[in-house]
Amino acid sequence: FFFLLLLIQNTHKDTHNNALDFVQIEQKMAEDNPAKWMEGNWGVRFLLPATGNGKKLDQFNVENVMQQLRPLKSTCKWVQINASQGANGAYYTTPVSVLSEHVSKESVPERDLFGEVLDALLEEGFKVIVYFASEGPTKRKGHEEYAPPGSIKKWKDYCTSRNMTYEEGVAKLVVREISMRYKEKISGWWFDHAHFGDIELLAKEALRGNAGAALTFNIGPENNPDGSRVLKRARAEEHYTCGHPTPMVQRSPDWDGNESMIRTIENHGPYLDGSLAHMFIPMQEKWHGGKPCFTKAKITDWTLRVVKAGGAITWATALDEDFNSIPEIQLDQLETINRVVRRWKAEEKEGEAEEKEEL
């Protein structure tokens, strides 16, 4: 895949003489892309409670959320769940031996909530993408107050004792364990704040358990003049674009400027230099909470446009304050998306059948 990317980049240098080669290479990259199963589809993300959320991890009822997700599986192809506590790499939803043994038992749970939800989702036919905070226990983003006392120093000291950089430790000691535990059960990874990690090593270790997993990395923004995000391939290691919108501290997720990513997919997608065009948008004011901000008409319109153009979109819904369920408004919108996409796909199949009859 990386070899094909180099070919396509070289082909760009002489588009006049190599236009046919360019098209053929892009087609080959699309065929070989591990994210191809996401093409023309949509998914949902919710954050599981981690060890930093007190008793909510132990109290989490898997079946409650599965009852809500089950009706969506006719068109919703994947669910993204978190191995870390959202963007905080100090706490986890799944056991990590190096952290419990050498850093802090407060960082990781005894209950493997991630594994339980993973198995439940797979049983229903969903594919699963892992959300992971690339900073890991190093906490390079700061906010030491959001980590177990003394854990950052213990982590750094342990990495030093193993002759590893801190970033190397996150990849080889944390990501590797998760990757090898679940192997082919994991269909993809979404690495947040990847510029705080060693991207090459993160990719290598994520693929160790499943070489066919689809990867993406949020490495920071490239903005259009109006402040909206540019949707493009960011790294050679990625298979689909991270699709992060303009940060919510600047604009609401339903801001029309975020629609520029949809236009990119419609005009240039579904593959951007070999990376599947993908958007990742929260349904409410913030990733983890706040008031819903999309109208039903707008959220279905955005989804259908992306799906029709062959791209991919993940809607991030918050759970309620007790981590018990998807809130009613967001669930109603997800169910509406499912109905609209199902109806459109049925019409497409009917149209294809009629064309074959005519032939």
Short mmCIF file of C-alpha atoms in Angstrom, two decimals:
data_model
loop_
_atom_site.label_atom_id
_atom_site.label_comp_id
_atom_site.label_asym_id
_atom_site.label_seq_id
_atom_site.Cartn_x
_atom_site.Cartn_y
_atom_site.Cartn_z
CA PHE A 1 0.00 0.00 0.00
CA PHE A 2 2.80 2.46 0.89
CA PHE A 3 4.59 1.55 -2.38
CA LEU A 4 1.46 2.44 -4.32
CA LEU A 5 1.28 5.75 -2.46
CA LEU A 6 4.79 6.63 -3.58
CA LEU A 7 3.84 5.76 -7.14
CA ILE A 8 0.79 7.99 -7.05
CA GLN A 9 2.80 10.88 -5.60
CA ASN A 10 5.37 10.54 -8.38
CA THR A 11 2.60 10.31 -10.95
CA HIS A 12 1.27 13.68 -9.76
CA LYS A 13 4.52 15.25 -10.98
CA ASP A 14 3.68 14.55 -14.63
CA THR A 15 -0.08 14.40 -14.94
CA HIS A 16 -0.11 15.18 -18.64
CA ASN A 17 1.89 12.12 -19.68
CA ASN A 18 0.71 9.83 -16.93
CA ALA A 19 -3.02 10.54 -16.57
CA LEU A 20 -3.97 6.94 -17.33
CA ASP A 21 -1.35 5.58 -14.92
CA PHE A 22 -2.66 7.95 -12.23
CA VAL A 23 -6.22 6.63 -12.58
CA GLN A 24 -5.04 3.02 -12.60
CA ILE A 25 -2.89 3.52 -9.51
CA GLU A 26 -5.72 5.23 -7.61
CA GLN A 27 -8.07 2.38 -8.54
CA LYS A 28 -5.52 -0.16 -7.34
CA MET A 29 -5.05 1.70 -4.06
CA ALA A 30 -8.82 1.77 -3.53
CA GLU A 31 -9.06 -1.97 -4.15
CA ASP A 32 -6.25 -2.71 -1.69
CA ASN A 33 -7.28 -0.18 0.96
CA PRO A 34 -8.10 -1.86 4.31
CA ALA A 35 -10.80 0.80 4.82
CA LYS A 36 -12.69 -0.16 1.65
CA TRP A 37 -15.46 -1.78 3.73
CA MET A 38 -16.25 1.72 5.07
CA GLU A 39 -16.83 3.10 1.58
CA GLY A 40 -20.33 4.51 1.13
CA ASN A 41 -21.27 3.71 4.73
CA TRP A 42 -21.66 5.28 8.16
CA GLY A 43 -20.99 4.44 11.78
CA VAL A 44 -21.45 5.66 15.32
CA ARG A 45 -19.11 6.38 18.24
CA PHE A 46 -19.77 6.53 21.96
CA LEU A 47 -17.35 6.76 24.88
CA LEU A 48 -17.25 3.97 27.43
CA PRO A 49 -16.58 4.93 31.05
CA ALA A 50 -12.94 4.35 31.99
CA THR A 51 -11.19 3.94 35.33
CA GLY A 52 -11.12 7.73 35.69
CA ASN A 53 -14.93 7.77 35.76
CA GLY A 54 -15.20 6.21 39.21
CA LYS A 55 -17.66 3.36 39.63
CA LYS A 56 -19.39 3.99 36.31
CA LEU A 57 -17.15 1.47 34.53
CA ASP A 58 -18.14 -1.33 36.90
CA GLN A 59 -21.79 -0.33 36.75
CA PHE A 60 -22.00 -0.07 32.97
CA ASN A 61 -24.79 -2.24 31.53
CA VAL A 62 -23.69 -3.48 28.10
CA GLU A 63 -27.14 -4.74 27.11
CA ASN A 64 -28.74 -1.33 27.69
CA VAL A 65 -26.70 0.25 24.90
CA MET A 66 -26.87 -2.84 22.69
CA GLN A 67 -30.67 -2.65 22.75
CA GLN A 68 -30.38 0.87 21.35
CA LEU A 69 -27.77 -0.01 18.71
CA ARG A 70 -29.34 -3.25 17.50
CA PRO A 71 -32.03 -1.61 15.31
CA LEU A 72 -29.35 0.43 13.50
CA LYS A 73 -27.40 -2.52 12.12
CA SER A 74 -29.29 -2.69 8.83
CA THR A 75 -27.14 0.19 7.52
CA CYS A 76 -24.78 1.25 10.35
CA LYS A 77 -21.60 -0.70 9.61
CA TRP A 78 -19.27 0.13 12.50
CA VAL A 79 -19.13 1.35 16.06
CA GLN A 80 -16.11 3.19 17.43
CA ILE A 81 -15.35 2.58 21.12
CA ASN A 82 -12.54 3.85 23.29
CA ALA A 83 -9.64 1.95 24.80
CA SER A 84 -8.44 5.11 26.60
CA GLN A 85 -10.56 7.57 28.54
CA GLY A 86 -11.31 9.65 25.48
CA ALA A 87 -8.36 11.95 24.75
CA ASN A 88 -6.91 11.24 28.22
CA GLY A 89 -4.27 8.53 27.99
CA ALA A 90 -3.93 8.13 31.76
CA TYR A 91 -7.00 5.89 32.18
CA TYR A 92 -8.35 2.87 30.27
CA THR A 93 -11.41 0.73 29.66
CA THR A 94 -9.39 -2.48 29.27
CA PRO A 95 -6.58 -4.07 31.30
CA VAL A 96 -3.00 -3.18 30.35
CA SER A 97 -0.50 -5.29 32.27
CA VAL A 98 2.46 -2.89 32.15
CA LEU A 99 0.36 -0.14 33.72
CA SER A 100 -1.14 -2.23 36.52
CA GLU A 101 2.22 -3.80 37.35
CA HIS A 102 4.60 -0.85 37.01
CA VAL A 103 2.64 2.41 36.92
CA SER A 104 -0.69 2.53 38.78
CA LYS A 105 -3.51 0.09 39.38
CA GLU A 106 -5.82 3.09 39.21
CA SER A 107 -5.05 3.48 35.50
CA VAL A 108 -6.62 0.24 34.35
CA PRO A 109 -9.70 -1.77 35.34
CA GLU A 110 -10.05 -5.35 36.45
CA ARG A 111 -13.21 -5.57 34.37
CA ASP A 112 -12.51 -5.67 30.64
CA LEU A 113 -15.41 -3.43 29.64
CA PHE A 114 -13.88 -2.74 26.23
CA GLY A 115 -13.67 -6.46 25.52
CA GLU A 116 -17.25 -7.09 26.66
CA VAL A 117 -18.66 -4.35 24.43
CA LEU A 118 -16.42 -5.44 21.55
CA ASP A 119 -17.77 -8.99 21.67
CA ALA A 120 -21.36 -7.79 21.98
CA LEU A 121 -20.96 -5.55 18.92
CA LEU A 122 -19.33 -8.29 16.86
CA GLU A 123 -22.13 -10.69 17.76
CA GLU A 124 -24.62 -8.21 16.26
CA GLY A 125 -22.59 -7.88 13.06
CA PHE A 126 -21.00 -4.48 13.65
CA LYS A 127 -17.33 -3.90 12.88
CA VAL A 128 -15.37 -2.14 15.63
CA ILE A 129 -12.92 0.75 15.43
CA VAL A 130 -10.72 1.55 18.43
CA TYR A 131 -10.34 5.13 19.64
CA PHE A 132 -6.95 5.62 21.31
CA ALA A 133 -5.24 8.66 22.89
CA SER A 134 -1.76 8.65 21.35
CA GLU A 135 -0.18 10.48 24.28
CA GLY A 136 -0.74 7.42 26.45
CA PRO A 137 0.37 7.58 30.10
CA THR A 138 3.05 10.17 29.17
CA LYS A 139 0.38 12.90 29.18
CA ARG A 140 2.31 15.12 26.77
CA LYS A 141 -0.77 17.33 26.39
CA GLY A 142 -0.41 18.31 30.03
CA HIS A 143 -3.14 18.32 32.71
CA GLU A 144 -1.30 16.08 35.16
CA GLU A 145 -4.26 16.51 37.52
CA TYR A 146 -6.20 14.13 35.25
CA ALA A 147 -3.84 11.22 35.97
CA PRO A 148 -3.36 8.98 39.03
CA PRO A 149 -0.94 10.67 41.48
CA GLY A 150 2.67 9.87 40.60
CA SER A 151 1.73 7.77 37.57
CA ILE A 152 3.39 9.98 34.95
CA LYS A 153 6.78 9.84 36.67
CA LYS A 154 6.48 6.09 37.25
CA TRP A 155 5.63 5.56 33.58
CA LYS A 156 8.58 7.64 32.39
CA ASP A 157 10.94 5.93 34.80
CA TYR A 158 9.76 2.51 33.64
CA CYS A 159 10.23 3.39 29.96
CA THR A 160 13.72 4.64 30.74
CA SER A 161 14.51 1.38 32.55
CA ARG A 162 13.50 -0.46 29.35
CA ASN A 163 15.67 1.83 27.20
CA MET A 164 12.57 3.10 25.43
CA THR A 165 11.40 6.59 24.61
CA TYR A 166 8.04 7.41 26.18
CA GLU A 167 6.39 7.35 22.74
CA GLU A 168 8.01 4.00 21.99
CA GLY A 169 6.60 2.68 25.26
CA VAL A 170 3.05 3.74 24.39
CA ALA A 171 3.26 1.88 21.09
CA LYS A 172 5.19 -1.23 22.14
CA LEU A 173 3.79 -1.73 25.63
CA VAL A 174 0.21 -0.42 25.48
CA VAL A 175 -0.98 -0.51 21.87
CA ARG A 176 0.74 -3.83 21.23
CA GLU A 177 -1.00 -5.52 24.16
CA ILE A 178 -4.43 -4.27 23.07
CA SER A 179 -3.78 -5.17 19.44
CA MET A 180 -2.56 -8.68 20.24
CA ARG A 181 -5.36 -9.36 22.73
CA TYR A 182 -8.18 -8.67 20.28
CA LYS A 183 -6.45 -9.33 16.94
CA GLU A 184 -8.96 -9.66 14.06
CA LYS A 185 -11.80 -8.51 16.31
CA ILE A 186 -10.50 -4.98 15.71
CA SER A 187 -11.26 -3.65 12.22
CA GLY A 188 -9.74 -0.20 12.62
CA TRP A 189 -8.05 2.40 14.80
CA TRP A 190 -8.57 6.16 15.24
CA PHE A 191 -5.48 7.66 16.92
CA ASP A 192 -6.17 11.02 18.53
CA HIS A 193 -3.48 13.71 18.93
CA ALA A 194 -1.10 11.44 17.05
CA HIS A 195 1.57 14.15 16.90
CA PHE A 196 2.17 13.33 20.58
CA GLY A 197 3.09 9.75 19.63
CA ASP A 198 5.43 7.88 17.29
CA ILE A 199 3.08 7.41 14.34
CA GLU A 200 5.19 4.81 12.55
CA LEU A 201 5.38 2.68 15.68
CA LEU A 202 1.69 3.20 16.51
CA ALA A 203 0.81 1.94 13.04
CA LYS A 204 3.17 -1.04 13.28
CA GLU A 205 1.83 -2.16 16.65
CA ALA A 206 -1.82 -1.57 15.77
CA LEU A 207 -1.38 -3.80 12.73
CA ARG A 208 0.50 -6.47 14.67
CA GLY A 209 -2.73 -8.13 15.81
CA ASN A 210 -4.60 -7.60 12.54
CA ALA A 211 -2.60 -6.62 9.46
CA GLY A 212 -5.86 -5.77 7.70
CA ALA A 213 -7.03 -3.13 10.17
CA ALA A 214 -7.77 0.37 8.83
CA LEU A 215 -5.82 3.21 10.47
CA THR A 216 -6.11 6.96 10.76
CA PHE A 217 -4.26 9.62 12.73
CA ASN A 218 -5.39 13.02 13.97
CA ILE A 219 -2.20 15.07 13.62
CA GLY A 220 -3.64 18.56 13.87
CA PRO A 221 -5.38 20.96 11.54
CA GLU A 222 -4.82 22.37 8.11
CA ASN A 223 -7.48 25.04 7.70
CA ASN A 224 -9.27 26.72 4.85
CA PRO A 225 -9.40 30.55 4.88
CA ASP A 226 -12.73 30.48 6.74
CA GLY A 227 -11.27 28.29 9.49
CA SER A 228 -12.88 25.04 8.33
CA ARG A 229 -10.75 21.91 8.21
CA VAL A 230 -9.15 20.67 5.02
CA LEU A 231 -10.05 17.05 4.35
CA LYS A 232 -6.95 15.33 2.96
CA ARG A 233 -4.55 12.46 3.40
CA ALA A 234 -2.31 13.37 6.32
CA ARG A 235 0.09 10.42 6.61
CA ALA A 236 1.37 7.57 4.46
CA GLU A 237 0.34 5.18 7.26
CA GLU A 238 -3.34 6.13 7.14
CA HIS A 239 -6.06 4.29 5.22
CA TYR A 240 -8.93 6.73 5.85
CA THR A 241 -8.97 10.41 6.78
CA CYS A 242 -9.45 11.31 10.44
CA GLY A 243 -12.17 13.81 9.45
CA HIS A 244 -11.99 15.93 12.61
CA PRO A 245 -14.21 19.04 12.32
CA THR A 246 -13.35 22.58 13.37
CA PRO A 247 -12.93 22.39 17.19
CA MET A 248 -16.11 22.94 19.17
CA VAL A 249 -14.51 25.77 21.17
CA GLN A 250 -14.48 27.67 17.87
CA ARG A 251 -17.59 26.48 16.06
CA SER A 252 -20.62 24.31 16.68
CA PRO A 253 -20.44 20.89 14.97
CA ASP A 254 -23.38 21.84 12.74
CA TRP A 255 -21.55 24.95 11.47
CA ASP A 256 -21.95 25.22 7.71
CA GLY A 257 -18.16 25.52 7.37
CA ASN A 258 -17.81 21.83 8.29
CA GLU A 259 -19.83 21.09 5.17
CA SER A 260 -16.67 21.86 3.15
CA MET A 261 -15.50 18.33 3.95
CA ILE A 262 -18.65 16.94 2.34
CA ARG A 263 -18.05 19.00 -0.78
CA THR A 264 -14.50 17.64 -0.93
CA ILE A 265 -15.89 14.10 -0.88
CA GLU A 266 -18.50 14.94 -3.51
CA ASN A 267 -16.01 16.71 -5.79
CA HIS A 268 -12.81 14.70 -5.28
CA GLY A 269 -13.68 11.52 -3.39
CA PRO A 270 -14.20 8.95 -2.31
CA TYR A 271 -10.41 8.52 -2.20
CA LEU A 272 -7.99 11.36 -1.53
CA ASP A 273 -4.51 10.29 -2.61
CA GLY A 274 -5.53 6.74 -1.75
CA SER A 275 -7.07 7.52 1.65
CA LEU A 276 -10.81 6.92 2.01
CA ALA A 277 -12.56 10.25 2.63
CA HIS A 278 -14.08 10.05 6.11
CA MET A 279 -15.70 12.56 8.47
CA PHE A 280 -15.97 12.29 12.26
CA ILE A 281 -18.55 14.66 13.78
CA PRO A 282 -20.14 14.98 17.25
CA MET A 283 -23.94 15.13 17.35
CA GLN A 284 -23.98 17.47 20.34
CA GLU A 285 -22.10 20.58 21.51
CA LYS A 286 -19.10 18.58 22.73
CA TRP A 287 -17.68 15.13 22.07
CA HIS A 288 -18.78 13.83 25.47
CA GLY A 289 -21.90 15.89 26.24
CA GLY A 290 -23.93 19.03 25.83
CA LYS A 291 -27.12 19.84 23.97
CA PRO A 292 -27.82 18.21 20.58
CA CYS A 293 -27.01 20.74 17.86
CA PHE A 294 -28.20 19.17 14.59
CA THR A 295 -31.69 19.28 13.16
CA LYS A 296 -32.95 15.95 11.92
CA ALA A 297 -33.03 17.33 8.37
CA LYS A 298 -29.40 18.48 8.45
CA ILE A 299 -27.92 15.37 10.03
CA THR A 300 -29.67 13.09 7.53
CA ASP A 301 -28.72 15.35 4.61
CA TRP A 302 -25.03 15.35 5.57
CA THR A 303 -25.01 11.58 6.05
CA LEU A 304 -26.78 10.79 2.81
CA ARG A 305 -24.54 13.10 0.77
CA VAL A 306 -21.40 11.44 2.15
CA VAL A 307 -22.78 7.93 1.62
CA LYS A 308 -23.96 8.70 -1.92
CA ALA A 309 -20.51 10.08 -2.78
CA GLY A 310 -18.87 6.86 -1.57
CA GLY A 311 -17.23 8.40 1.49
CA ALA A 312 -17.68 7.49 5.15
CA ILE A 313 -18.97 9.34 8.19
CA THR A 314 -18.92 8.55 11.92
CA TRP A 315 -21.41 10.28 14.22
CA ALA A 316 -20.18 10.66 17.80
CA THR A 317 -23.01 10.50 20.30
CA ALA A 318 -22.55 11.17 23.98
CA LEU A 319 -24.03 8.83 26.54
CA ASP A 320 -26.14 10.24 29.35
CA GLU A 321 -24.45 11.48 32.53
CA ASP A 322 -24.63 8.05 34.14
CA PHE A 323 -23.19 6.29 31.05
CA ASN A 324 -26.36 4.21 30.88
CA SER A 325 -27.73 4.95 27.44
CA ILE A 326 -27.72 7.09 24.30
CA PRO A 327 -29.91 10.17 24.95
CA GLU A 328 -33.36 10.15 23.34
CA ILE A 329 -32.77 12.94 20.82
CA GLN A 330 -29.51 11.51 19.48
CA LEU A 331 -30.99 8.01 19.33
CA ASP A 332 -33.98 9.29 17.38
CA GLN A 333 -31.63 10.99 14.91
CA LEU A 334 -29.54 7.83 14.49
CA GLU A 335 -32.69 5.81 13.84
CA THR A 336 -33.78 8.37 11.25
CA ILE A 337 -30.38 8.20 9.54
CA ASN A 338 -30.73 4.43 9.41
CA ARG A 339 -34.18 4.62 7.80
CA VAL A 340 -33.14 7.23 5.23
CA VAL A 341 -29.96 5.38 4.21
CA ARG A 342 -31.81 2.04 4.10
CA ARG A 343 -34.48 3.53 1.83
CA TRP A 344 -31.89 5.09 -0.50
CA LYS A 345 -29.87 1.87 -0.75
CA ALA A 346 -33.04 -0.08 -1.52
CA GLU A 347 -33.86 2.35 -4.31
CA GLU A 348 -30.32 2.01 -5.67
CA LYS A 349 -30.62 -1.78 -5.76
CA GLU A 350 -33.99 -1.53 -7.48
CA GLY A 351 -32.51 0.81 -10.08
CA GLU A 352 -29.58 -1.53 -10.72
CA ALA A 353 -31.97 -4.46 -11.16
CA GLU A 354 -34.00 -2.52 -13.71
CA GLU A 355 -30.85 -1.63 -15.66
CA LYS A 356 -29.83 -5.29 -15.83
CA GLU A 357 -33.29 -6.23 -17.12
CA GLU A 358 -32.99 -3.62 -19.85
CA LEU A 359 -29.65 -5.05 -20.92
#
